[in-house]
Amino acid sequence: MFLFCSGIILGLIALNLRRSGKKISFDLKPNCLMTRYPLIFIPGKFSFFYCFKYWNNIPHYLKEHGYEAHEASLNWTAFFSRKKSLLTLINKLAKKNKKFHLVFSPGSISEANYLAELNLDCIQKIHVLTDQKINYILHDDINIHLCKGINEQIHTSKSEYIQMAHDMFTLSPQFVSSHLLGCHSDGKDLTIEPSVLENVVSIAEQDWV
């Protein structure tokens, strides 16, 4: 039994390494308005179904366009203390930046609500990226951004079922498609990044109002 479970875990790790190792190439979109404050992408909870580079190449894509975008590093062992781990992260970020944006996926909307209720001065705005309707009550100060994918057929792919298993294991309040996280972008075949960029430009417009 131990060997069987170990084999499954190793297989899942191998799949995640393959996914996280994908590279993308693209032409830069000119004249993109920059955000005034950094964009911090918050990863979802850890599981062996989905681990390593939660947001895949999305932060890299934005960086190449000139944005200060980073995927936060949270302690993966803090499965049941995410809020505490997020507050520790925010305290560290506040020492480096006066303000910053936090970007969540639908799987972390409970944490997004928690931080919005705290009304922390260092958080310029909290955003949730989604490619589907969110069936969850969100704080009024949270911005929802709809990202439209290029190829909807990939929702039936193997990685989508693995993502569903991850969401069930982590008790996600909302299903997160692997498409939204950029799992299917490879080489010049980008499926979600251009749409994310459009939404980030809208964030930048609000920054300078």
Coordinates of N, CA and C in Angstrom, one line a residue:
M1 N 0.8 -1.2 0.0 CA 0.0 0.0 0.0 C 0.9 1.3 0.0
F2 N 1.9 1.2 0.8 CA 2.8 2.4 0.9 C 3.5 2.6 -0.5
L3 N 3.9 1.6 -1.1 CA 4.6 1.7 -2.4 C 3.6 2.2 -3.5
F4 N 2.3 1.8 -3.4 CA 1.3 2.2 -4.3 C 1.1 3.7 -4.2
C5 N 0.9 4.2 -2.9 CA 0.7 5.6 -2.6 C 1.9 6.4 -3.0
S6 N 3.1 5.9 -2.8 CA 4.3 6.6 -3.1 C 4.4 6.8 -4.6
G7 N 4.0 5.7 -5.4 CA 4.0 5.8 -6.8 C 3.1 6.8 -7.4
I8 N 1.9 6.9 -6.8 CA 0.9 7.9 -7.2 C 1.4 9.3 -7.0
I9 N 2.0 9.6 -5.8 CA 2.5 10.9 -5.4 C 3.7 11.3 -6.4
L10 N 4.6 10.3 -6.6 CA 5.7 10.6 -7.5 C 5.2 10.9 -8.9
G11 N 4.1 10.2 -9.4 CA 3.5 10.4 -10.7 C 2.9 11.8 -10.8
L12 N 2.2 12.2 -9.7 CA 1.6 13.6 -9.7 C 2.7 14.7 -9.7
I13 N 3.8 14.4 -8.9 CA 4.9 15.4 -8.9 C 5.5 15.5 -10.3
A14 N 5.6 14.4 -11.0 CA 6.2 14.4 -12.3 C 5.3 15.2 -13.3
L15 N 4.0 15.1 -13.2 CA 3.1 15.8 -14.0 C 3.2 17.3 -13.7
N16 N 3.3 17.7 -12.4 CA 3.4 19.1 -12.1 C 4.7 19.7 -12.5
L17 N 5.8 18.9 -12.4 CA 7.1 19.4 -12.9 C 7.1 19.6 -14.4
R18 N 6.4 18.8 -15.1 CA 6.2 18.9 -16.6 C 5.4 20.2 -16.9
R19 N 4.3 20.4 -16.2 CA 3.5 21.6 -16.4 C 4.3 22.8 -16.0
S20 N 4.9 22.9 -14.9 CA 5.6 24.1 -14.4 C 6.8 24.4 -15.2
G21 N 7.3 23.4 -16.0 CA 8.5 23.6 -16.8 C 8.2 24.2 -18.2
K22 N 6.9 24.3 -18.5 CA 6.6 24.8 -19.8 C 7.1 26.3 -20.0
K23 N 7.5 26.5 -21.2 CA 7.9 27.9 -21.6 C 7.0 28.5 -22.6
I24 N 6.8 29.8 -22.6 CA 6.0 30.5 -23.6 C 6.9 31.5 -24.3
S25 N 6.5 31.9 -25.5 CA 7.1 32.9 -26.3 C 6.0 33.8 -26.9
F26 N 6.3 35.1 -27.0 CA 5.2 35.9 -27.5 C 5.8 37.3 -27.9
D27 N 5.1 38.0 -28.7 CA 5.4 39.3 -29.1 C 4.8 40.3 -28.0
L28 N 5.5 41.3 -27.7 CA 5.0 42.2 -26.7 C 3.9 43.1 -27.3
K29 N 2.9 43.4 -26.5 CA 1.8 44.3 -26.9 C 2.3 45.7 -26.5
P30 N 2.4 46.6 -27.4 CA 2.9 47.9 -27.2 C 2.0 48.9 -26.4
N31 N 2.5 49.9 -25.8 CA 1.8 51.0 -25.1 C 0.8 50.5 -24.1
C32 N 1.2 49.5 -23.3 CA 0.4 49.1 -22.1 C 0.6 50.0 -21.0
L33 N -0.5 50.5 -20.4 CA -0.4 51.4 -19.2 C 0.0 50.6 -18.0
M34 N 1.0 51.1 -17.3 CA 1.6 50.3 -16.2 C 0.8 50.6 -14.9
T35 N 0.7 49.6 -14.1 CA 0.1 49.8 -12.8 C 1.0 50.7 -11.9
R36 N 0.4 51.5 -11.0 CA 1.2 52.3 -10.1 C 1.8 51.5 -9.0
Y37 N 1.2 50.4 -8.7 CA 1.6 49.5 -7.6 C 1.9 48.1 -8.0
P38 N 2.7 47.4 -7.3 CA 3.1 46.0 -7.7 C 1.8 45.1 -7.7
L39 N 1.9 44.0 -8.5 CA 0.8 43.0 -8.5 C 1.4 41.7 -7.9
I40 N 0.7 41.3 -6.8 CA 1.2 40.1 -6.1 C 0.1 39.0 -6.3
F41 N 0.5 38.0 -7.0 CA -0.4 36.9 -7.3 C -0.3 35.9 -6.1
I42 N -1.4 35.6 -5.5 CA -1.5 34.7 -4.4 C -1.8 33.2 -4.9
P43 N -0.9 32.3 -4.5 CA -1.2 30.9 -5.0 C -2.3 30.3 -4.1
G44 N -2.9 29.2 -4.7 CA -3.9 28.5 -3.9 C -3.3 27.5 -2.9
K45 N -4.1 26.8 -2.3 CA -3.6 25.8 -1.3 C -2.8 24.7 -2.0
F46 N -1.9 24.1 -1.2 CA -1.0 23.1 -1.8 C -1.6 21.7 -1.8
S47 N -1.4 21.0 -2.8 CA -1.8 19.5 -2.8 C -0.9 18.9 -3.8
F48 N -0.7 17.6 -3.8 CA 0.2 16.9 -4.7 C -0.5 16.8 -6.1
F49 N -1.8 17.1 -6.1 CA -2.5 17.1 -7.4 C -2.1 18.4 -8.2
Y50 N -1.9 19.5 -7.5 CA -1.5 20.7 -8.2 C -0.5 21.5 -7.3
C51 N 0.8 21.5 -7.7 CA 1.8 22.1 -6.9 C 2.9 22.7 -7.9
F52 N 3.7 23.6 -7.4 CA 4.7 24.3 -8.2 C 4.1 25.3 -9.2
K53 N 4.5 26.6 -9.1 CA 4.1 27.6 -10.0 C 2.6 27.6 -10.2
Y54 N 1.8 27.9 -9.2 CA 0.4 27.9 -9.2 C -0.2 28.7 -10.4
W55 N 0.4 29.9 -10.7 CA -0.1 30.8 -11.8 C 0.7 30.5 -13.1
N56 N 1.5 29.5 -13.1 CA 2.3 29.1 -14.3 C 3.1 30.3 -14.8
N57 N 2.9 30.7 -16.1 CA 3.7 31.8 -16.7 C 3.0 33.1 -16.7
I58 N 1.9 33.3 -16.1 CA 1.1 34.5 -16.1 C 2.0 35.7 -15.5
P59 N 2.5 35.5 -14.3 CA 3.4 36.6 -13.8 C 4.5 37.0 -14.7
H60 N 5.2 36.0 -15.3 CA 6.3 36.2 -16.2 C 5.8 37.0 -17.4
Y61 N 4.7 36.6 -18.0 CA 4.1 37.3 -19.1 C 3.9 38.8 -18.8
L62 N 3.4 39.1 -17.6 CA 3.2 40.5 -17.3 C 4.5 41.2 -17.0
K63 N 5.5 40.5 -16.4 CA 6.8 41.1 -16.2 C 7.4 41.5 -17.5
E64 N 7.3 40.7 -18.5 CA 7.9 41.0 -19.8 C 7.3 42.2 -20.4
H65 N 6.1 42.5 -20.0 CA 5.4 43.7 -20.5 C 5.7 44.9 -19.7
G66 N 6.5 44.8 -18.7 CA 7.0 45.9 -17.9 C 6.3 46.0 -16.5
Y67 N 5.4 45.1 -16.2 CA 4.7 45.2 -14.9 C 5.6 44.6 -13.8
E68 N 5.4 45.1 -12.6 CA 6.0 44.5 -11.4 C 5.1 43.5 -10.9
A69 N 5.2 42.3 -11.3 CA 4.3 41.2 -11.0 C 5.1 40.0 -10.4
H70 N 4.6 39.5 -9.3 CA 5.3 38.4 -8.6 C 4.2 37.4 -8.1
E71 N 4.6 36.1 -8.1 CA 3.8 35.1 -7.4 C 4.3 35.0 -6.0
A72 N 3.5 35.2 -5.0 CA 3.9 35.1 -3.6 C 4.3 33.7 -3.3
S73 N 5.2 33.6 -2.3 CA 5.6 32.3 -1.8 C 5.0 32.1 -0.4
L74 N 4.1 31.2 -0.3 CA 3.5 30.9 1.0 C 4.0 29.5 1.5
N75 N 4.1 29.4 2.8 CA 4.5 28.1 3.4 C 3.5 27.0 3.0
W76 N 3.9 26.0 2.2 CA 2.9 25.0 1.8 C 2.4 24.2 3.0
T77 N 3.1 24.1 4.1 CA 2.7 23.3 5.2 C 1.6 24.0 6.0
A78 N 1.4 25.3 5.7 CA 0.3 26.1 6.5 C -1.0 25.9 5.8
F79 N -1.4 24.6 5.7 CA -2.6 24.3 5.0 C -3.8 24.8 5.7
F80 N -3.8 24.7 7.0 CA -5.0 25.2 7.8 C -4.7 26.5 8.5
S81 N -3.7 27.2 8.1 CA -3.4 28.5 8.7 C -3.1 29.5 7.6
R82 N -3.8 29.5 6.5 CA -3.6 30.3 5.4 C -3.7 31.8 5.7
K83 N -4.7 32.1 6.6 CA -4.9 33.5 6.9 C -3.6 34.1 7.6
K84 N -3.1 33.3 8.6 CA -1.9 33.7 9.3 C -0.7 33.9 8.4
S85 N -0.6 32.9 7.4 CA 0.5 33.0 6.5 C 0.4 34.2 5.6
L86 N -0.9 34.5 5.2 CA -1.1 35.7 4.3 C -0.7 37.0 5.1
L87 N -1.1 37.1 6.3 CA -0.8 38.3 7.1 C 0.7 38.4 7.3
T88 N 1.4 37.3 7.4 CA 2.9 37.4 7.5 C 3.5 37.9 6.2
L89 N 2.9 37.4 5.1 CA 3.4 37.9 3.8 C 3.1 39.3 3.6
I90 N 1.9 39.8 4.0 CA 1.6 41.2 3.8 C 2.5 42.1 4.6
N91 N 2.8 41.7 5.8 CA 3.7 42.5 6.7 C 5.1 42.6 6.0
K92 N 5.6 41.6 5.4 CA 6.8 41.6 4.7 C 6.7 42.6 3.4
L93 N 5.6 42.5 2.7 CA 5.5 43.3 1.5 C 5.3 44.8 1.9
A94 N 4.7 45.0 3.0 CA 4.4 46.4 3.4 C 5.8 47.1 3.8
K95 N 6.8 46.3 4.1 CA 8.1 46.9 4.5 C 8.8 47.3 3.2
K96 N 8.5 46.7 2.1 CA 9.1 47.0 0.8 C 8.3 48.0 -0.1
N97 N 7.0 47.9 0.0 CA 6.2 48.8 -0.8 C 5.1 49.5 0.0
K98 N 4.8 50.7 -0.4 CA 3.8 51.5 0.4 C 2.4 50.9 0.1
K99 N 2.2 50.4 -1.1 CA 0.9 49.8 -1.4 C 1.2 48.7 -2.5
F100 N 0.2 47.8 -2.7 CA 0.3 46.8 -3.7 C -1.0 46.2 -3.9
H101 N -1.2 45.6 -5.1 CA -2.4 44.8 -5.4 C -2.2 43.4 -5.1
L102 N -3.3 42.7 -4.6 CA -3.3 41.3 -4.4 C -4.2 40.7 -5.4
V103 N -3.8 39.6 -6.1 CA -4.6 38.9 -7.1 C -4.8 37.5 -6.6
F104 N -6.1 37.1 -6.6 CA -6.5 35.7 -6.2 C -7.2 35.0 -7.3
S105 N -7.2 33.7 -7.2 CA -8.1 32.9 -8.0 C -9.3 32.6 -7.3
P106 N -10.4 32.1 -7.9 CA -11.7 31.8 -7.2 C -11.5 30.8 -6.1
G107 N -10.5 30.0 -6.1 CA -10.3 29.0 -5.1 C -9.8 29.6 -3.7
S108 N -9.5 30.9 -3.7 CA -9.0 31.6 -2.5 C -9.9 32.7 -2.1
I109 N -11.1 32.7 -2.6 CA -12.0 33.9 -2.3 C -12.3 34.1 -0.8
S110 N -12.3 33.0 -0.1 CA -12.5 33.2 1.4 C -11.4 34.0 2.0
E111 N -10.1 33.7 1.6 CA -9.0 34.5 2.1 C -9.1 36.0 1.6
A112 N -9.5 36.1 0.3 CA -9.7 37.5 -0.2 C -10.7 38.3 0.6
N113 N -11.8 37.6 0.9 CA -12.8 38.3 1.8 C -12.3 38.7 3.1
Y114 N -11.5 37.8 3.7 CA -10.9 38.0 5.0 C -10.0 39.3 5.0
L115 N -9.2 39.4 4.0 CA -8.2 40.5 3.9 C -9.0 41.8 3.6
A116 N -10.0 41.7 2.8 CA -10.8 42.9 2.4 C -11.5 43.5 3.7
E117 N -12.0 42.6 4.5 CA -12.6 43.1 5.8 C -11.7 43.8 6.7
L118 N -10.4 43.4 6.6 CA -9.4 44.1 7.5 C -9.1 45.5 7.1
N119 N -9.3 45.8 5.8 CA -9.2 47.2 5.3 C -7.7 47.7 5.6
L120 N -6.8 46.9 5.2 CA -5.4 47.3 5.4 C -4.9 48.4 4.5
D121 N -4.2 49.4 5.0 CA -3.8 50.6 4.2 C -2.8 50.2 3.1
C122 N -2.0 49.1 3.3 CA -1.0 48.7 2.3 C -1.6 48.0 1.1
I123 N -2.8 47.6 1.2 CA -3.4 46.9 0.1 C -4.2 47.9 -0.8
Q124 N -3.7 48.2 -1.9 CA -4.4 49.1 -2.8 C -5.7 48.6 -3.3
K125 N -5.7 47.3 -3.7 CA -7.0 46.7 -4.1 C -6.8 45.2 -4.1
I126 N -7.9 44.5 -3.9 CA -7.9 43.0 -4.0 C -8.7 42.6 -5.3
H127 N -8.1 41.7 -6.0 CA -8.7 41.3 -7.3 C -8.9 39.8 -7.4
V128 N -9.9 39.4 -8.0 CA -10.1 37.9 -8.3 C -10.3 37.7 -9.8
L129 N -9.4 36.9 -10.3 CA -9.4 36.6 -11.8 C -10.3 35.3 -11.9
T130 N -11.2 35.3 -12.9 CA -12.0 34.2 -13.1 C -12.4 34.1 -14.6
D131 N -12.8 32.9 -15.0 CA -13.2 32.7 -16.3 C -14.7 32.1 -16.3
Q132 N -15.3 32.2 -15.2 CA -16.7 31.8 -15.0 C -17.4 32.6 -13.9
K133 N -18.7 32.4 -13.9 CA -19.5 33.1 -12.8 C -19.1 32.6 -11.5
I134 N -18.9 33.6 -10.5 CA -18.6 33.2 -9.2 C -19.8 33.1 -8.3
N135 N -20.1 32.0 -7.8 CA -21.3 31.7 -7.0 C -20.9 31.8 -5.5
Y136 N -20.5 33.0 -5.1 CA -20.0 33.2 -3.8 C -20.1 34.7 -3.4
I137 N -20.6 35.0 -2.2 CA -20.7 36.4 -1.9 C -19.3 37.0 -1.5
L138 N -19.0 38.1 -2.3 CA -17.7 38.7 -2.1 C -17.9 40.1 -1.5
H139 N -16.8 40.5 -0.8 CA -16.8 41.8 -0.2 C -16.9 42.9 -1.3
D140 N -17.5 44.0 -0.9 CA -17.8 45.1 -1.9 C -16.5 45.7 -2.5
D141 N -15.4 45.6 -1.7 CA -14.1 46.2 -2.1 C -13.3 45.3 -3.0
I142 N -13.8 44.1 -3.3 CA -13.1 43.2 -4.2 C -13.5 43.3 -5.6
N143 N -12.5 43.5 -6.5 CA -12.8 43.6 -8.0 C -12.8 42.2 -8.6
I144 N -13.8 41.9 -9.4 CA -13.8 40.7 -10.2 C -13.4 41.0 -11.6
H145 N -12.5 40.2 -12.2 CA -12.1 40.4 -13.6 C -12.3 39.1 -14.4
L146 N -13.1 39.2 -15.4 CA -13.4 38.1 -16.2 C -12.4 37.9 -17.3
C147 N -11.7 36.8 -17.3 CA -10.6 36.5 -18.3 C -11.2 35.5 -19.3
K148 N -11.2 35.9 -20.6 CA -11.8 35.0 -21.6 C -10.7 34.2 -22.3
G149 N -10.8 32.9 -22.2 CA -9.8 32.0 -22.8 C -10.0 31.9 -24.3
I150 N -8.9 31.5 -25.0 CA -8.9 31.4 -26.5 C -9.6 30.1 -26.9
N151 N -9.2 29.0 -26.2 CA -9.7 27.7 -26.6 C -10.5 27.0 -25.5
E152 N -11.8 27.0 -25.6 CA -12.6 26.5 -24.5 C -12.6 25.0 -24.5
Q153 N -12.2 24.3 -25.6 CA -12.3 22.9 -25.7 C -11.4 22.2 -24.7
I154 N -10.3 22.9 -24.2 CA -9.4 22.2 -23.3 C -9.9 22.0 -21.9
H155 N -11.2 22.5 -21.7 CA -11.8 22.2 -20.4 C -12.0 20.7 -20.2
T156 N -12.0 19.9 -21.2 CA -12.2 18.5 -21.1 C -10.8 17.7 -21.0
S157 N -9.7 18.4 -20.9 CA -8.4 17.8 -20.9 C -8.1 17.1 -19.6
K158 N -7.1 16.2 -19.6 CA -6.7 15.5 -18.4 C -6.3 16.4 -17.2
S159 N -5.7 17.5 -17.5 CA -5.2 18.4 -16.5 C -6.4 19.1 -15.8
E160 N -7.6 19.2 -16.5 CA -8.7 19.7 -15.9 C -9.3 18.8 -14.8
Y161 N -9.2 17.5 -15.0 CA -9.7 16.5 -14.0 C -8.7 16.5 -12.8
I162 N -7.5 16.7 -13.0 CA -6.5 16.8 -11.9 C -6.8 18.0 -11.1
Q163 N -7.1 19.1 -11.8 CA -7.4 20.4 -11.1 C -8.6 20.2 -10.2
M164 N -9.6 19.5 -10.8 CA -10.8 19.2 -10.0 C -10.5 18.4 -8.7
A165 N -9.7 17.4 -8.9 CA -9.3 16.6 -7.7 C -8.6 17.5 -6.7
H166 N -7.7 18.4 -7.2 CA -7.1 19.4 -6.3 C -8.1 20.2 -5.5
D167 N -9.1 20.7 -6.2 CA -10.1 21.6 -5.6 C -10.9 20.8 -4.5
M168 N -11.2 19.6 -4.8 CA -11.9 18.8 -3.9 C -11.1 18.5 -2.6
F169 N -9.8 18.2 -2.9 CA -8.9 17.8 -1.8 C -8.7 19.0 -0.9
T170 N -8.6 20.2 -1.4 CA -8.3 21.4 -0.7 C -9.6 22.1 -0.2
L171 N -10.7 21.5 -0.5 CA -12.0 22.1 -0.1 C -12.2 23.5 -0.6
S172 N -11.9 23.7 -1.9 CA -12.0 24.9 -2.6 C -13.5 25.4 -2.6
P173 N -13.8 26.6 -2.2 CA -15.2 27.1 -2.3 C -15.7 27.3 -3.7
Q174 N -14.8 27.3 -4.7 CA -15.2 27.5 -6.1 C -14.3 26.7 -6.9
F175 N -14.8 26.1 -8.0 CA -14.0 25.3 -8.9 C -13.1 26.3 -9.7
V176 N -11.8 26.0 -9.8 CA -10.8 26.8 -10.6 C -10.4 26.0 -11.8
S177 N -10.7 26.5 -13.0 CA -10.3 25.8 -14.2 C -8.8 25.9 -14.4
S178 N -8.1 24.8 -14.8 CA -6.7 24.9 -15.1 C -6.4 25.8 -16.2
H179 N -7.4 26.1 -17.1 CA -7.3 27.0 -18.2 C -7.0 28.4 -17.6
L180 N -7.8 28.8 -16.6 CA -7.6 30.2 -16.0 C -6.2 30.4 -15.5
L181 N -5.5 29.3 -15.0 CA -4.2 29.5 -14.4 C -3.1 29.4 -15.4
G182 N -3.4 29.2 -16.7 CA -2.4 29.2 -17.7 C -1.8 27.9 -17.9
C183 N -2.4 26.8 -17.5 CA -1.8 25.5 -17.6 C -1.6 25.0 -19.0
H184 N -2.4 25.5 -19.9 CA -2.4 25.0 -21.3 C -1.6 25.8 -22.3
S185 N -1.1 27.0 -21.8 CA -0.2 27.8 -22.6 C 1.1 27.1 -22.8
D186 N 1.6 27.1 -24.0 CA 2.9 26.4 -24.3 C 3.4 27.0 -25.6
G187 N 4.7 27.4 -25.6 CA 5.3 28.0 -26.8 C 4.6 29.3 -27.1
K188 N 4.2 29.4 -28.4 CA 3.4 30.6 -28.8 C 1.9 30.4 -28.7
D189 N 1.5 29.3 -28.3 CA 0.1 29.0 -28.1 C -0.4 29.5 -26.7
L190 N -0.7 30.7 -26.6 CA -1.2 31.3 -25.4 C -2.7 31.2 -25.3
T191 N -3.2 30.8 -24.2 CA -4.6 30.6 -24.0 C -5.3 31.6 -23.1
I192 N -4.6 32.2 -22.2 CA -5.3 33.1 -21.2 C -4.5 34.4 -21.0
E193 N -3.2 34.4 -21.2 CA -2.4 35.5 -20.8 C -2.8 36.8 -21.4
P194 N -3.1 36.9 -22.8 CA -3.5 38.1 -23.4 C -4.8 38.7 -22.7
S195 N -5.7 37.9 -22.3 CA -6.9 38.3 -21.6 C -6.6 38.9 -20.2
V196 N -5.6 38.2 -19.5 CA -5.2 38.7 -18.2 C -4.6 40.1 -18.4
L197 N -3.8 40.2 -19.4 CA -3.1 41.5 -19.7 C -4.2 42.6 -19.8
E198 N -5.2 42.4 -20.6 CA -6.3 43.3 -20.8 C -6.9 43.8 -19.4
N199 N -7.1 42.8 -18.5 CA -7.6 43.1 -17.2 C -6.7 43.9 -16.4
V200 N -5.4 43.6 -16.5 CA -4.4 44.3 -15.7 C -4.3 45.8 -16.2
V201 N -4.5 46.0 -17.5 CA -4.5 47.4 -18.0 C -5.7 48.2 -17.4
S202 N -6.8 47.5 -17.2 CA -7.9 48.2 -16.6 C -7.6 48.5 -15.1
I203 N -6.8 47.6 -14.4 CA -6.4 47.9 -13.1 C -5.5 49.1 -13.1
A204 N -4.6 49.2 -14.0 CA -3.7 50.3 -14.2 C -4.5 51.6 -14.4
E205 N -5.5 51.6 -15.1 CA -6.3 52.8 -15.4 C -6.9 53.3 -14.1
Q206 N -7.4 52.4 -13.2 CA -7.9 52.8 -11.9 C -6.8 53.3 -11.0
D207 N -5.6 52.8 -11.1 CA -4.5 53.3 -10.3 C -4.2 54.8 -10.5
W208 N -4.4 55.2 -11.7 CA -4.0 56.6 -12.0 C -5.2 57.6 -12.1
V209 N -6.4 57.1 -11.7 CA -7.5 58.0 -11.6 C -7.4 59.0 -10.5

